[in-house]
Protein backbone atom coordinates (compact mmCIF):
# COMPACT_ATOMS: atom_id res chain seq x y z
CA UNK A 1 0.00 0.00 0.00
CA UNK A 2 0.91 3.64 -0.19
CA UNK A 3 1.69 4.79 3.36
CA UNK A 4 0.69 8.24 4.57
CA UNK A 5 1.87 8.74 8.16
CA UNK A 6 -0.31 11.29 9.96
CA UNK A 7 1.90 13.93 11.56
CA UNK A 8 -0.82 14.59 14.14
CA UNK A 9 0.89 11.89 16.22
CA UNK A 10 4.45 13.05 15.42
CA UNK A 11 6.68 14.98 17.83
CA UNK A 12 6.05 18.60 16.84
CA UNK A 13 9.21 19.74 18.58
CA UNK A 14 11.14 17.58 16.08
CA UNK A 15 8.67 17.50 13.22
CA UNK A 16 11.15 17.47 10.34
CA UNK A 17 13.15 14.66 11.97
CA UNK A 18 10.01 12.54 12.28
CA UNK A 19 9.02 13.24 8.67
CA UNK A 20 12.51 12.41 7.36
CA UNK A 21 12.49 9.27 9.46
CA UNK A 22 9.32 7.87 7.85
CA UNK A 23 10.44 9.08 4.43
CA UNK A 24 13.66 7.12 4.86
CA UNK A 25 11.63 4.04 5.79
CA UNK A 26 9.79 4.28 2.48
CA UNK A 27 6.60 6.23 3.26
CA UNK A 28 5.56 7.95 0.03
CA UNK A 29 3.20 10.54 1.57
CA UNK A 30 2.70 12.44 4.80
CA UNK A 31 -0.80 13.20 5.98
CA UNK A 32 -1.48 16.66 7.40
CA UNK A 33 -4.60 16.89 9.56
CA UNK A 34 -6.03 20.39 9.67
CA UNK A 35 -8.73 20.98 12.31
CA UNK A 36 -10.57 24.22 12.99
CA UNK A 37 -12.46 23.62 16.25
CA UNK A 38 -15.77 23.98 14.33
CA UNK A 39 -16.11 21.08 11.92
CA UNK A 40 -14.37 18.93 14.52
CA UNK A 41 -14.03 19.58 18.26
CA UNK A 42 -10.26 20.02 18.10
CA UNK A 43 -7.71 22.49 16.72
CA UNK A 44 -4.49 21.23 15.14
CA UNK A 45 -2.32 23.17 12.74
CA UNK A 46 -2.33 25.71 9.94
CA UNK A 47 -0.33 26.38 6.76
CA UNK A 48 2.64 27.76 8.71
CA UNK A 49 3.46 24.27 10.01
CA UNK A 50 3.35 22.77 6.52
CA UNK A 51 5.45 25.66 5.24
CA UNK A 52 8.17 24.75 7.75
CA UNK A 53 8.70 21.48 5.83
CA UNK A 54 8.80 23.07 2.38
CA UNK A 55 11.84 22.07 0.35
CA UNK A 56 13.18 19.89 3.19
CA UNK A 57 11.55 16.55 2.39
CA UNK A 58 10.38 14.80 -0.77
CA UNK A 59 7.23 13.01 0.43
CA UNK A 60 3.87 13.94 -1.11
CA UNK A 61 2.01 16.34 1.19
CA UNK A 62 -1.47 14.94 1.65
CA UNK A 63 -3.56 17.65 3.33
CA UNK A 64 -6.82 16.64 5.03
CA UNK A 65 -8.95 19.72 5.71
CA UNK A 66 -11.34 19.04 8.60
CA UNK A 67 -12.62 22.60 8.48
CA UNK A 68 -15.89 24.38 7.74
CA UNK A 69 -14.57 26.61 4.94
CA UNK A 70 -12.09 24.63 2.84
CA UNK A 71 -12.19 27.01 -0.11
CA UNK A 72 -11.20 29.94 2.06
CA UNK A 73 -7.95 28.24 3.08
CA UNK A 74 -7.06 25.87 0.22
CA UNK A 75 -4.80 28.38 -1.54
CA UNK A 76 -2.75 29.00 1.63
CA UNK A 77 -2.13 25.28 1.93
CA UNK A 78 -1.14 25.04 -1.72
CA UNK A 79 1.34 27.89 -1.21
CA UNK A 80 2.67 26.14 1.89
CA UNK A 81 3.46 23.03 -0.18
CA UNK A 82 0.33 20.85 -0.39
CA UNK A 83 0.29 18.33 -3.25
CA UNK A 84 -3.16 16.89 -2.53
CA UNK A 85 -5.97 18.83 -0.84
CA UNK A 86 -8.91 16.88 0.54
CA UNK A 87 -12.06 18.57 1.84
CA UNK A 88 -15.13 17.13 3.54
CA UNK A 89 -18.30 16.43 1.59
CA UNK A 90 -20.34 17.45 4.64
CA UNK A 91 -19.24 21.11 4.63
CA UNK A 92 -19.73 22.24 1.04
CA UNK A 93 -23.01 23.08 -0.65
CA UNK A 94 -21.65 22.87 -4.21
CA UNK A 95 -19.30 19.90 -4.45
CA UNK A 96 -18.55 20.31 -8.18
CA UNK A 97 -17.57 23.94 -7.61
CA UNK A 98 -15.28 23.04 -4.70
CA UNK A 99 -13.56 20.34 -6.76
CA UNK A 100 -13.06 22.76 -9.66
CA UNK A 101 -11.67 25.54 -7.43
CA UNK A 102 -9.15 23.23 -5.75
CA UNK A 103 -8.04 21.75 -9.09
CA UNK A 104 -7.48 25.27 -10.42
CA UNK A 105 -4.85 25.76 -7.72
CA UNK A 106 -2.75 23.11 -9.47
CA UNK A 107 -3.04 20.42 -6.81
CA UNK A 108 -4.76 17.04 -6.75
CA UNK A 109 -8.19 17.08 -5.19
CA UNK A 110 -9.72 14.67 -2.75
CA UNK A 111 -13.04 14.39 -0.95
CA UNK A 112 -13.67 12.78 2.41
CA UNK A 113 -16.76 11.41 4.12
CA UNK A 114 -17.39 10.92 7.83
CA UNK A 115 -18.39 7.47 9.16
CA UNK A 116 -22.12 8.25 9.12
CA UNK A 117 -22.16 9.60 5.54
CA UNK A 118 -23.43 7.28 2.82
CA UNK A 119 -20.72 6.58 0.24
CA UNK A 120 -23.31 6.77 -2.57
CA UNK A 121 -23.50 10.56 -2.17
CA UNK A 122 -20.15 10.62 -3.98
CA UNK A 123 -21.45 8.94 -7.15
CA UNK A 124 -21.98 12.18 -9.13
CA UNK A 125 -18.37 13.26 -8.50
CA UNK A 126 -16.30 10.10 -9.02
CA UNK A 127 -15.19 11.18 -12.46
CA UNK A 128 -13.76 14.48 -11.17
CA UNK A 129 -11.77 13.24 -8.17
CA UNK A 130 -8.13 12.25 -7.73
CA UNK A 131 -8.66 10.73 -4.30
CA UNK A 132 -11.45 9.63 -1.96
CA UNK A 133 -10.76 9.49 1.76
CA UNK A 134 -12.95 7.21 3.83
CA UNK A 135 -12.95 8.10 7.51
CA UNK A 136 -12.80 5.02 9.70
CA UNK A 137 -13.16 7.06 12.92
CA UNK A 138 -15.11 10.23 13.72
CA UNK A 139 -12.70 12.96 12.61
CA UNK A 140 -11.10 15.08 15.31
CA UNK A 141 -8.62 12.96 17.23
CA UNK A 142 -5.89 10.40 16.71
CA UNK A 143 -5.78 7.14 18.61
CA UNK A 144 -9.39 6.00 18.09
CA UNK A 145 -10.68 2.53 17.25
CA UNK A 146 -11.14 1.54 13.59
CA UNK A 147 -14.79 1.36 12.48
CA UNK A 148 -15.56 -1.60 10.24
CA UNK A 149 -18.38 0.17 8.43
CA UNK A 150 -15.61 1.78 6.35
CA UNK A 151 -14.92 -1.55 4.62
CA UNK A 152 -18.08 -1.82 2.47
CA UNK A 153 -17.56 1.82 1.44
CA UNK A 154 -14.02 1.04 0.26
CA UNK A 155 -15.28 -2.04 -1.57
CA UNK A 156 -18.05 -0.04 -3.25
CA UNK A 157 -15.58 2.62 -4.44
CA UNK A 158 -13.16 -0.01 -5.75
CA UNK A 159 -15.95 -1.73 -7.67
CA UNK A 160 -17.23 1.55 -9.14
CA UNK A 161 -13.70 2.51 -10.17
CA UNK A 162 -13.33 -0.76 -12.03
CA UNK A 163 -16.82 -0.60 -13.55
CA UNK A 164 -16.39 3.00 -14.74
CA UNK A 165 -12.74 2.72 -15.76
CA UNK A 166 -11.66 5.50 -13.39
CA UNK A 167 -8.42 5.86 -11.47
CA UNK A 168 -9.06 7.82 -8.28
CA UNK A 169 -7.10 6.62 -5.27
CA UNK A 170 -8.94 5.23 -2.25
CA UNK A 171 -7.53 6.26 1.13
CA UNK A 172 -8.56 5.22 4.64
CA UNK A 173 -7.95 7.22 7.82
CA UNK A 174 -8.43 6.38 11.49
CA UNK A 175 -7.41 3.46 13.68
CA UNK A 176 -5.13 2.03 11.00
CA UNK A 177 -2.54 -0.55 12.03
CA UNK A 178 -1.15 -3.61 10.26
CA UNK A 179 -4.29 -5.61 10.98
CA UNK A 180 -6.93 -3.04 10.00
CA UNK A 181 -4.89 -1.90 6.98
CA UNK A 182 -4.94 -5.48 5.69
CA UNK A 183 -8.75 -5.50 5.86
CA UNK A 184 -8.82 -2.21 3.92
CA UNK A 185 -6.35 -3.46 1.34
CA UNK A 186 -8.40 -6.63 0.82
CA UNK A 187 -11.39 -4.42 0.03
CA UNK A 188 -9.52 -2.34 -2.56
CA UNK A 189 -7.89 0.49 -0.58
CA UNK A 190 -4.69 2.09 -1.96
CA UNK A 191 -3.48 4.45 0.78
CA UNK A 192 -3.22 3.83 4.52
CA UNK A 193 -3.14 6.88 6.79
CA UNK A 194 -1.65 5.96 10.14
CA UNK A 195 -0.74 8.22 13.04
CA UNK A 196 -0.59 6.42 16.38
CA UNK A 197 0.44 3.03 14.99
CA UNK A 198 3.49 4.58 13.28
CA UNK A 199 4.67 7.49 15.40
CA UNK A 200 3.97 5.91 18.78
CA UNK A 201 5.30 2.47 17.82
CA UNK A 202 8.24 0.92 19.65
CA UNK A 203 9.45 -0.29 16.24
CA UNK A 204 8.35 2.31 13.71
CA UNK A 205 10.29 0.78 10.86
CA UNK A 206 8.48 -2.55 11.27
CA UNK A 207 5.08 -0.85 11.02
CA UNK A 208 5.95 1.30 7.97
CA UNK A 209 7.56 -1.65 6.17
CA UNK A 210 4.63 -3.91 7.09
CA UNK A 211 2.13 -1.43 5.68
CA UNK A 212 4.20 -0.95 2.52
CA UNK A 213 4.25 -4.70 1.93
CA UNK A 214 0.47 -5.13 2.09
C1 LIG B 1 -8.49 12.00 12.65
C2 LIG B 1 -7.43 12.28 11.63
C3 LIG B 1 -6.50 11.16 11.43
C4 LIG B 1 -5.69 10.78 12.61
C5 LIG B 1 -5.42 9.31 12.52
O1 LIG B 1 -9.40 13.03 12.66
O2 LIG B 1 -8.01 12.58 10.38
O3 LIG B 1 -5.64 11.37 10.31
O4 LIG B 1 -4.49 11.47 12.74
O5 LIG B 1 -4.82 8.93 13.67
P1 LIG B 1 -4.70 7.42 14.14
O6 LIG B 1 -3.91 6.71 13.12
O7 LIG B 1 -4.03 7.58 15.45
O8 LIG B 1 -6.12 6.88 14.26
ZN1 LIG C 1 -6.74 12.68 8.50
GROMACS .gro file of N, CA and C in nm, residues 71-206:
model
  408
   71UNK      N    1  -1.260   2.616   0.102
   71UNK     CA    2  -1.219   2.701  -0.011
   71UNK      C    3  -1.151   2.829   0.033
   72UNK      N    4  -1.182   2.872   0.153
   72UNK     CA    5  -1.120   2.994   0.206
   72UNK      C    6  -0.970   2.973   0.233
   73UNK      N    7  -0.933   2.849   0.264
   73UNK     CA    8  -0.795   2.824   0.308
   73UNK      C    9  -0.713   2.738   0.211
   74UNK      N   10  -0.777   2.681   0.110
   74UNK     CA   11  -0.706   2.587   0.022
   74UNK      C   12  -0.581   2.650  -0.042
   75UNK      N   13  -0.594   2.773  -0.086
   75UNK     CA   14  -0.480   2.838  -0.154
   75UNK      C   15  -0.360   2.854  -0.059
   76UNK      N   16  -0.386   2.887   0.066
   76UNK     CA   17  -0.275   2.900   0.163
   76UNK      C   18  -0.203   2.768   0.180
   77UNK      N   19  -0.279   2.658   0.179
   77UNK     CA   20  -0.213   2.528   0.193
   77UNK      C   21  -0.136   2.491   0.068
   78UNK      N   22  -0.189   2.528  -0.048
   78UNK     CA   23  -0.114   2.504  -0.172
   78UNK      C   24   0.020   2.581  -0.167
   79UNK      N   25   0.012   2.707  -0.128
   79UNK     CA   26   0.134   2.789  -0.121
   79UNK      C   27   0.233   2.733  -0.020
   80UNK      N   28   0.181   2.670   0.084
   80UNK     CA   29   0.267   2.614   0.189
   80UNK      C   30   0.325   2.478   0.149
   81UNK      N   31   0.282   2.426   0.030
   81UNK     CA   32   0.346   2.303  -0.018
   81UNK      C   33   0.255   2.183  -0.036
   82UNK      N   34   0.123   2.200  -0.023
   82UNK     CA   35   0.033   2.085  -0.039
   82UNK      C   36   0.038   2.030  -0.181
   83UNK      N   37   0.038   1.898  -0.194
   83UNK     CA   38   0.029   1.833  -0.325
   83UNK      C   39  -0.113   1.782  -0.351
   84UNK      N   40  -0.178   1.737  -0.244
   84UNK     CA   41  -0.316   1.689  -0.253
   84UNK      C   42  -0.395   1.765  -0.146
   85UNK      N   43  -0.512   1.817  -0.183
   85UNK     CA   44  -0.597   1.883  -0.084
   85UNK      C   45  -0.731   1.811  -0.082
   86UNK      N   46  -0.765   1.761   0.035
   86UNK     CA   47  -0.891   1.688   0.054
   86UNK      C   48  -0.982   1.768   0.146
   87UNK      N   49  -1.107   1.786   0.100
   87UNK     CA   50  -1.206   1.857   0.184
   87UNK      C   51  -1.318   1.760   0.219
   88UNK      N   52  -1.402   1.800   0.313
   88UNK     CA   53  -1.513   1.713   0.354
   88UNK      C   54  -1.640   1.743   0.277
   89UNK      N   55  -1.701   1.635   0.227
   89UNK     CA   56  -1.830   1.643   0.159
   89UNK      C   57  -1.933   1.718   0.244
   90UNK      N   58  -1.929   1.695   0.375
   90UNK     CA   59  -2.034   1.745   0.464
   90UNK      C   60  -2.037   1.898   0.476
   91UNK      N   61  -1.930   1.966   0.438
   91UNK     CA   62  -1.924   2.111   0.463
   91UNK      C   63  -1.948   2.199   0.340
   92UNK      N   64  -1.957   2.137   0.221
   92UNK     CA   65  -1.973   2.224   0.104
   92UNK      C   66  -2.112   2.207   0.043
   93UNK      N   67  -2.168   2.318  -0.006
   93UNK     CA   68  -2.301   2.308  -0.065
   93UNK      C   69  -2.290   2.272  -0.214
   94UNK      N   70  -2.183   2.316  -0.279
   94UNK     CA   71  -2.165   2.287  -0.421
   94UNK      C   72  -2.034   2.208  -0.438
   95UNK      N   73  -2.048   2.077  -0.440
   95UNK     CA   74  -1.930   1.990  -0.445
   95UNK      C   75  -1.852   2.008  -0.574
   96UNK      N   76  -1.923   2.017  -0.687
   96UNK     CA   77  -1.855   2.031  -0.818
   96UNK      C   78  -1.770   2.158  -0.820
   97UNK      N   79  -1.828   2.266  -0.766
   97UNK     CA   80  -1.757   2.394  -0.761
   97UNK      C   81  -1.631   2.383  -0.675
   98UNK      N   82  -1.644   2.318  -0.561
   98UNK     CA   83  -1.528   2.304  -0.470
   98UNK      C   84  -1.418   2.223  -0.537
   99UNK      N   85  -1.456   2.116  -0.606
   99UNK     CA   86  -1.356   2.034  -0.676
   99UNK      C   87  -1.284   2.118  -0.782
  100UNK      N   88  -1.362   2.194  -0.858
  100UNK     CA   89  -1.306   2.276  -0.966
  100UNK      C   90  -1.209   2.381  -0.909
  101UNK      N   91  -1.250   2.448  -0.802
  101UNK     CA   92  -1.167   2.554  -0.743
  101UNK      C   93  -1.034   2.498  -0.692
  102UNK      N   94  -1.039   2.381  -0.630
  102UNK     CA   95  -0.915   2.323  -0.575
  102UNK      C   96  -0.825   2.277  -0.690
  103UNK      N   97  -0.885   2.218  -0.792
  103UNK     CA   98  -0.804   2.175  -0.909
  103UNK      C   99  -0.735   2.295  -0.973
  104UNK      N  100  -0.805   2.407  -0.979
  104UNK     CA  101  -0.748   2.527  -1.042
  104UNK      C  102  -0.622   2.577  -0.970
  105UNK      N  103  -0.605   2.536  -0.846
  105UNK     CA  104  -0.485   2.576  -0.772
  105UNK      C  105  -0.362   2.499  -0.820
  106UNK      N  106  -0.387   2.391  -0.897
  106UNK     CA  107  -0.275   2.311  -0.947
  106UNK      C  108  -0.234   2.201  -0.849
  107UNK      N  109  -0.329   2.156  -0.770
  107UNK     CA  110  -0.304   2.042  -0.681
  107UNK      C  111  -0.403   1.931  -0.715
  108UNK      N  112  -0.378   1.812  -0.662
  108UNK     CA  113  -0.476   1.704  -0.675
  108UNK      C  114  -0.586   1.727  -0.574
  109UNK      N  115  -0.706   1.681  -0.608
  109UNK     CA  116  -0.819   1.708  -0.519
  109UNK      C  117  -0.879   1.578  -0.467
  110UNK      N  118  -0.908   1.581  -0.337
  110UNK     CA  119  -0.972   1.467  -0.275
  110UNK      C  120  -1.096   1.510  -0.199
  111UNK      N  121  -1.186   1.413  -0.178
  111UNK     CA  122  -1.304   1.439  -0.095
  111UNK      C  123  -1.308   1.333   0.014
  112UNK      N  124  -1.358   1.373   0.130
  112UNK     CA  125  -1.367   1.278   0.241
  112UNK      C  126  -1.509   1.272   0.294
  113UNK      N  127  -1.546   1.154   0.345
  113UNK     CA  128  -1.676   1.141   0.412
  113UNK      C  129  -1.658   1.085   0.552
  114UNK      N  130  -1.742   1.136   0.644
  114UNK     CA  131  -1.739   1.092   0.783
  114UNK      C  132  -1.805   0.953   0.792
  115UNK      N  133  -1.785   0.883   0.904
  115UNK     CA  134  -1.839   0.747   0.916
  115UNK      C  135  -1.990   0.735   0.894
  116UNK      N  136  -2.066   0.838   0.928
  116UNK     CA  137  -2.212   0.825   0.912
  116UNK      C  138  -2.262   0.868   0.774
  117UNK      N  139  -2.174   0.915   0.688
  117UNK     CA  140  -2.216   0.960   0.554
  117UNK      C  141  -2.217   0.843   0.456
  118UNK      N  142  -2.327   0.835   0.382
  118UNK     CA  143  -2.343   0.728   0.282
  118UNK      C  144  -2.245   0.750   0.167
  119UNK      N  145  -2.172   0.647   0.131
  119UNK     CA  146  -2.072   0.658   0.024
  119UNK      C  147  -2.138   0.692  -0.111
  120UNK      N  148  -2.264   0.654  -0.127
  120UNK     CA  149  -2.331   0.677  -0.257
  120UNK      C  150  -2.349   0.826  -0.289
  121UNK      N  151  -2.339   0.912  -0.188
  121UNK     CA  152  -2.350   1.056  -0.217
  121UNK      C  153  -2.237   1.102  -0.309
  122UNK      N  154  -2.130   1.022  -0.317
  122UNK     CA  155  -2.015   1.062  -0.398
  122UNK      C  156  -2.030   1.024  -0.546
  123UNK      N  157  -2.131   0.943  -0.577
  123UNK     CA  158  -2.145   0.894  -0.715
  123UNK      C  159  -2.139   1.002  -0.824
  124UNK      N  160  -2.203   1.118  -0.804
  124UNK     CA  161  -2.198   1.218  -0.913
  124UNK      C  162  -2.060   1.279  -0.936
  125UNK      N  163  -1.966   1.255  -0.844
  125UNK     CA  164  -1.837   1.326  -0.850
  125UNK      C  165  -1.718   1.235  -0.881
  126UNK      N  166  -1.742   1.105  -0.891
  126UNK     CA  167  -1.630   1.010  -0.902
  126UNK      C  168  -1.536   1.045  -1.017
  127UNK      N  169  -1.595   1.088  -1.126
  127UNK     CA  170  -1.519   1.118  -1.246
  127UNK      C  171  -1.424   1.237  -1.229
  128UNK      N  172  -1.453   1.324  -1.131
  128UNK     CA  173  -1.376   1.448  -1.117
  128UNK      C  174  -1.267   1.441  -1.009
  129UNK      N  175  -1.263   1.330  -0.937
  129UNK     CA  176  -1.177   1.324  -0.817
  129UNK      C  177  -1.046   1.249  -0.840
  130UNK      N  178  -0.941   1.297  -0.772
  130UNK     CA  179  -0.813   1.225  -0.773
  130UNK      C  180  -0.806   1.126  -0.658
  131UNK      N  181  -0.879   1.155  -0.551
  131UNK     CA  182  -0.866   1.073  -0.430
  131UNK      C  183  -0.997   1.078  -0.350
  132UNK      N  184  -1.030   0.966  -0.288
  132UNK     CA  185  -1.145   0.963  -0.196
  132UNK      C  186  -1.096   0.908  -0.062
  133UNK      N  187  -1.123   0.984   0.041
  133UNK     CA  188  -1.076   0.949   0.176
  133UNK      C  189  -1.194   0.903   0.261
  134UNK      N  190  -1.190   0.778   0.298
  134UNK     CA  191  -1.295   0.721   0.383
  134UNK      C  192  -1.250   0.730   0.528
  135UNK      N  193  -1.328   0.801   0.609
  135UNK     CA  194  -1.295   0.810   0.751
  135UNK      C  195  -1.341   0.683   0.822
  136UNK      N  196  -1.247   0.624   0.894
  136UNK     CA  197  -1.280   0.502   0.970
  136UNK      C  198  -1.281   0.530   1.120
  137UNK      N  199  -1.285   0.659   1.156
  137UNK     CA  200  -1.316   0.706   1.292
  137UNK      C  201  -1.389   0.839   1.273
  138UNK      N  202  -1.455   0.886   1.379
  138UNK     CA  203  -1.511   1.023   1.372
  138UNK      C  204  -1.392   1.118   1.368
  139UNK      N  205  -1.386   1.209   1.270
  139UNK     CA  206  -1.270   1.296   1.261
  139UNK      C  207  -1.256   1.385   1.385
  140UNK      N  208  -1.134   1.416   1.418
  140UNK     CA  209  -1.110   1.508   1.531
  140UNK      C  210  -0.992   1.468   1.619
  141UNK      N  211  -0.968   1.339   1.632
  141UNK     CA  212  -0.862   1.296   1.723
  141UNK      C  213  -0.791   1.172   1.669
  142UNK      N  214  -0.662   1.162   1.700
  142UNK     CA  215  -0.589   1.040   1.671
  142UNK      C  216  -0.617   0.938   1.780
  143UNK      N  217  -0.572   0.816   1.757
  143UNK     CA  218  -0.578   0.714   1.861
  143UNK      C  219  -0.714   0.649   1.885
  144UNK      N  220  -0.807   0.662   1.791
  144UNK     CA  221  -0.939   0.600   1.809
  144UNK      C  222  -0.943   0.461   1.744
  145UNK      N  223  -1.053   0.390   1.775
  145UNK     CA  224  -1.068   0.253   1.725
  145UNK      C  225  -1.127   0.252   1.583
  146UNK      N  226  -1.069   0.171   1.498
  146UNK     CA  227  -1.114   0.154   1.359
  146UNK      C  228  -1.260   0.109   1.352
  147UNK      N  229  -1.338   0.174   1.264
  147UNK     CA  230  -1.479   0.136   1.248
  147UNK      C  231  -1.494   0.053   1.120
  148UNK      N  232  -1.549  -0.066   1.138
  148UNK     CA  233  -1.556  -0.160   1.024
  148UNK      C  234  -1.657  -0.119   0.917
  149UNK      N  235  -1.743  -0.024   0.947
  149UNK     CA  236  -1.838   0.017   0.843
  149UNK      C  237  -1.767   0.091   0.728
  150UNK      N  238  -1.638   0.118   0.745
  150UNK     CA  239  -1.561   0.178   0.635
  150UNK      C  240  -1.534   0.075   0.524
  151UNK      N  241  -1.533  -0.052   0.560
  151UNK     CA  242  -1.492  -0.155   0.462
  151UNK      C  243  -1.587  -0.168   0.342
  152UNK      N  244  -1.720  -0.177   0.367
  152UNK     CA  245  -1.808  -0.182   0.247
  152UNK      C  246  -1.800  -0.056   0.162
  153UNK      N  247  -1.769   0.057   0.222
  153UNK     CA  248  -1.756   0.182   0.144
  153UNK      C  249  -1.634   0.172   0.051
  154UNK      N  250  -1.524   0.120   0.106
  154UNK     CA  251  -1.402   0.104   0.026
  154UNK      C  252  -1.429   0.007  -0.090
  155UNK      N  253  -1.497  -0.101  -0.056
  155UNK     CA  254  -1.528  -0.204  -0.157
  155UNK      C  255  -1.615  -0.144  -0.269
  156UNK      N  256  -1.715  -0.067  -0.228
  156UNK     CA  257  -1.805  -0.004  -0.325
  156UNK      C  258  -1.725   0.087  -0.419
  157UNK      N  259  -1.636   0.168  -0.362
  157UNK     CA  260  -1.558   0.262  -0.444
  157UNK      C  261  -1.462   0.188  -0.538
  158UNK      N  262  -1.407   0.078  -0.490
  158UNK     CA  263  -1.316  -0.001  -0.575
  158UNK      C  264  -1.393  -0.064  -0.691
  159UNK      N  265  -1.513  -0.111  -0.661
  159UNK     CA  266  -1.595  -0.173  -0.767
  159UNK      C  267  -1.640  -0.069  -0.870
  160UNK      N  268  -1.680   0.048  -0.822
  160UNK     CA  269  -1.723   0.155  -0.914
  160UNK      C  270  -1.607   0.199  -1.002
  161UNK      N  271  -1.490   0.209  -0.942
  161UNK     CA  272  -1.370   0.251  -1.017
  161UNK      C  273  -1.344   0.154  -1.132
  162UNK      N  274  -1.357   0.027  -1.102
  162UNK     CA  275  -1.333  -0.076  -1.203
  162UNK      C  276  -1.443  -0.069  -1.311
  163UNK      N  277  -1.568  -0.062  -1.264
  163UNK     CA  278  -1.682  -0.060  -1.355
  163UNK      C  279  -1.676   0.060  -1.449
  164UNK      N  280  -1.637   0.176  -1.396
  164UNK     CA  281  -1.639   0.300  -1.474
  164UNK      C  282  -1.506   0.330  -1.543
  165UNK      N  283  -1.405   0.249  -1.516
  165UNK     CA  284  -1.274   0.272  -1.576
  165UNK      C  285  -1.207   0.399  -1.525
  166UNK      N  286  -1.225   0.429  -1.397
  166UNK     CA  287  -1.166   0.550  -1.339
  166UNK      C  288  -1.038   0.515  -1.262
  167UNK      N  289  -0.967   0.619  -1.217
  167UNK     CA  290  -0.842   0.586  -1.147
  167UNK      C  291  -0.817   0.669  -1.021
  168UNK      N  292  -0.925   0.712  -0.957
  168UNK     CA  293  -0.906   0.782  -0.828
  168UNK      C  294  -0.844   0.686  -0.727
  169UNK      N  295  -0.769   0.743  -0.634
  169UNK     CA  296  -0.710   0.662  -0.527
  169UNK      C  297  -0.808   0.654  -0.410
  170UNK      N  298  -0.808   0.541  -0.342
  170UNK     CA  299  -0.894   0.523  -0.225
  170UNK      C  300  -0.804   0.520  -0.101
  171UNK      N  301  -0.834   0.610  -0.008
  171UNK     CA  302  -0.753   0.626   0.113
  171UNK      C  303  -0.840   0.602   0.235
  172UNK      N  304  -0.781   0.546   0.340
  172UNK     CA  305  -0.856   0.522   0.464
  172UNK      C  306  -0.780   0.587   0.580
  173UNK      N  307  -0.856   0.639   0.677
  173UNK     CA  308  -0.795   0.722   0.782
  173UNK      C  309  -0.867   0.700   0.914
  174UNK      N  310  -0.791   0.652   1.014
  174UNK     CA  311  -0.843   0.638   1.149
  174UNK      C  312  -0.832   0.496   1.201
  175UNK      N  313  -0.753   0.479   1.307
  175UNK     CA  314  -0.741   0.346   1.368
  175UNK      C  315  -0.669   0.245   1.281
  176UNK      N  316  -0.582   0.295   1.193
  176UNK     CA  317  -0.513   0.203   1.100
  176UNK      C  318  -0.384   0.149   1.162
  177UNK      N  319  -0.376   0.016   1.163
  177UNK     CA  320  -0.254  -0.055   1.203
  177UNK      C  321  -0.236  -0.168   1.102
  178UNK      N  322  -0.140  -0.256   1.126
  178UNK     CA  323  -0.115  -0.361   1.026
  178UNK      C  324  -0.238  -0.448   1.002
  179UNK      N  325  -0.311  -0.473   1.108
  179UNK     CA  326  -0.429  -0.561   1.098
  179UNK      C  327  -0.545  -0.493   1.023
  180UNK      N  328  -0.579  -0.372   1.064
  180UNK     CA  329  -0.693  -0.304   1.000
  180UNK      C  330  -0.658  -0.261   0.857
  181UNK      N  331  -0.531  -0.228   0.834
  181UNK     CA  332  -0.489  -0.190   0.698
  181UNK      C  333  -0.505  -0.308   0.603
  182UNK      N  334  -0.479  -0.428   0.653
  182UNK     CA  335  -0.494  -0.548   0.569
  182UNK      C  336  -0.641  -0.564   0.526
  183UNK      N  337  -0.733  -0.540   0.619
  183UNK     CA  338  -0.875  -0.550   0.586
  183UNK      C  339  -0.911  -0.448   0.476
  184UNK      N  340  -0.855  -0.328   0.491
  184UNK     CA  341  -0.882  -0.221   0.392
  184UNK      C  342  -0.824  -0.258   0.257
  185UNK      N  343  -0.702  -0.306   0.259
  185UNK     CA  344  -0.635  -0.346   0.134
  185UNK      C  345  -0.716  -0.455   0.063
  186UNK      N  346  -0.763  -0.552   0.140
  186UNK     CA  347  -0.840  -0.663   0.082
  186UNK      C  348  -0.970  -0.614   0.018
  187UNK      N  349  -1.016  -0.496   0.061
  187UNK     CA  350  -1.139  -0.442   0.003
  187UNK      C  351  -1.113  -0.341  -0.108
  188UNK      N  352  -0.984  -0.318  -0.141
  188UNK     CA  353  -0.952  -0.234  -0.256
  188UNK      C  354  -0.891  -0.099  -0.223
  189UNK      N  355  -0.847  -0.081  -0.099
  189UNK     CA  356  -0.789   0.049  -0.058
  189UNK      C  357  -0.644   0.062  -0.107
  190UNK      N  358  -0.605   0.185  -0.143
  190UNK     CA  359  -0.469   0.209  -0.196
  190UNK      C  360  -0.376   0.276  -0.095
  191UNK      N  361  -0.433   0.363  -0.010
  191UNK     CA  362  -0.348   0.445   0.078
  191UNK      C  363  -0.392   0.428   0.223
  192UNK      N  364  -0.295   0.396   0.308
  192UNK     CA  365  -0.322   0.383   0.452
  192UNK      C  366  -0.268   0.505   0.524
  193UNK      N  367  -0.358   0.579   0.590
  193UNK     CA  368  -0.314   0.688   0.679
  193UNK      C  369  -0.297   0.627   0.817
  194UNK      N  370  -0.184   0.651   0.880
  194UNK     CA  371  -0.165   0.596   1.014
  194UNK      C  372  -0.086   0.694   1.099
  195UNK      N  373  -0.141   0.729   1.212
  195UNK     CA  374  -0.074   0.822   1.304
  195UNK      C  375  -0.015   0.747   1.421
  196UNK      N  376  -0.103   0.709   1.514
  196UNK     CA  377  -0.059   0.642   1.638
  196UNK      C  378   0.025   0.518   1.609
  197UNK      N  379  -0.023   0.433   1.517
  197UNK     CA  380   0.044   0.303   1.499
  197UNK      C  381   0.185   0.320   1.441
  198UNK      N  382   0.213   0.434   1.378
  198UNK     CA  383   0.349   0.458   1.328
  198UNK      C  384   0.430   0.539   1.429
  199UNK      N  385   0.382   0.660   1.461
  199UNK     CA  386   0.467   0.749   1.540
  199UNK      C  387   0.481   0.710   1.687
  200UNK      N  388   0.386   0.633   1.737
  200UNK     CA  389   0.397   0.591   1.878
  200UNK      C  390   0.446   0.446   1.891
  201UNK      N  391   0.487   0.389   1.779
  201UNK     CA  392   0.530   0.247   1.782
  201UNK      C  393   0.667   0.233   1.846
  202UNK      N  394   0.690   0.117   1.910
  202UNK     CA  395   0.824   0.092   1.965
  202UNK      C  396   0.919   0.059   1.849
  203UNK      N  397   0.865  -0.002   1.743
  203UNK     CA  398   0.945  -0.029   1.624
  203UNK      C  399   0.875   0.030   1.501
  204UNK      N  400   0.901   0.156   1.480
  204UNK     CA  401   0.835   0.231   1.371
  204UNK      C  402   0.863   0.171   1.234
  205UNK      N  403   0.987   0.132   1.215
  205UNK     CA  404   1.029   0.078   1.086
  205UNK      C  405   0.948  -0.047   1.049
  206UNK      N  406   0.923  -0.130   1.150
  206UNK     CA  407   0.848  -0.255   1.127
  206UNK      C  408   0.706  -0.222   1.079
   0.00000   0.00000   0.00000
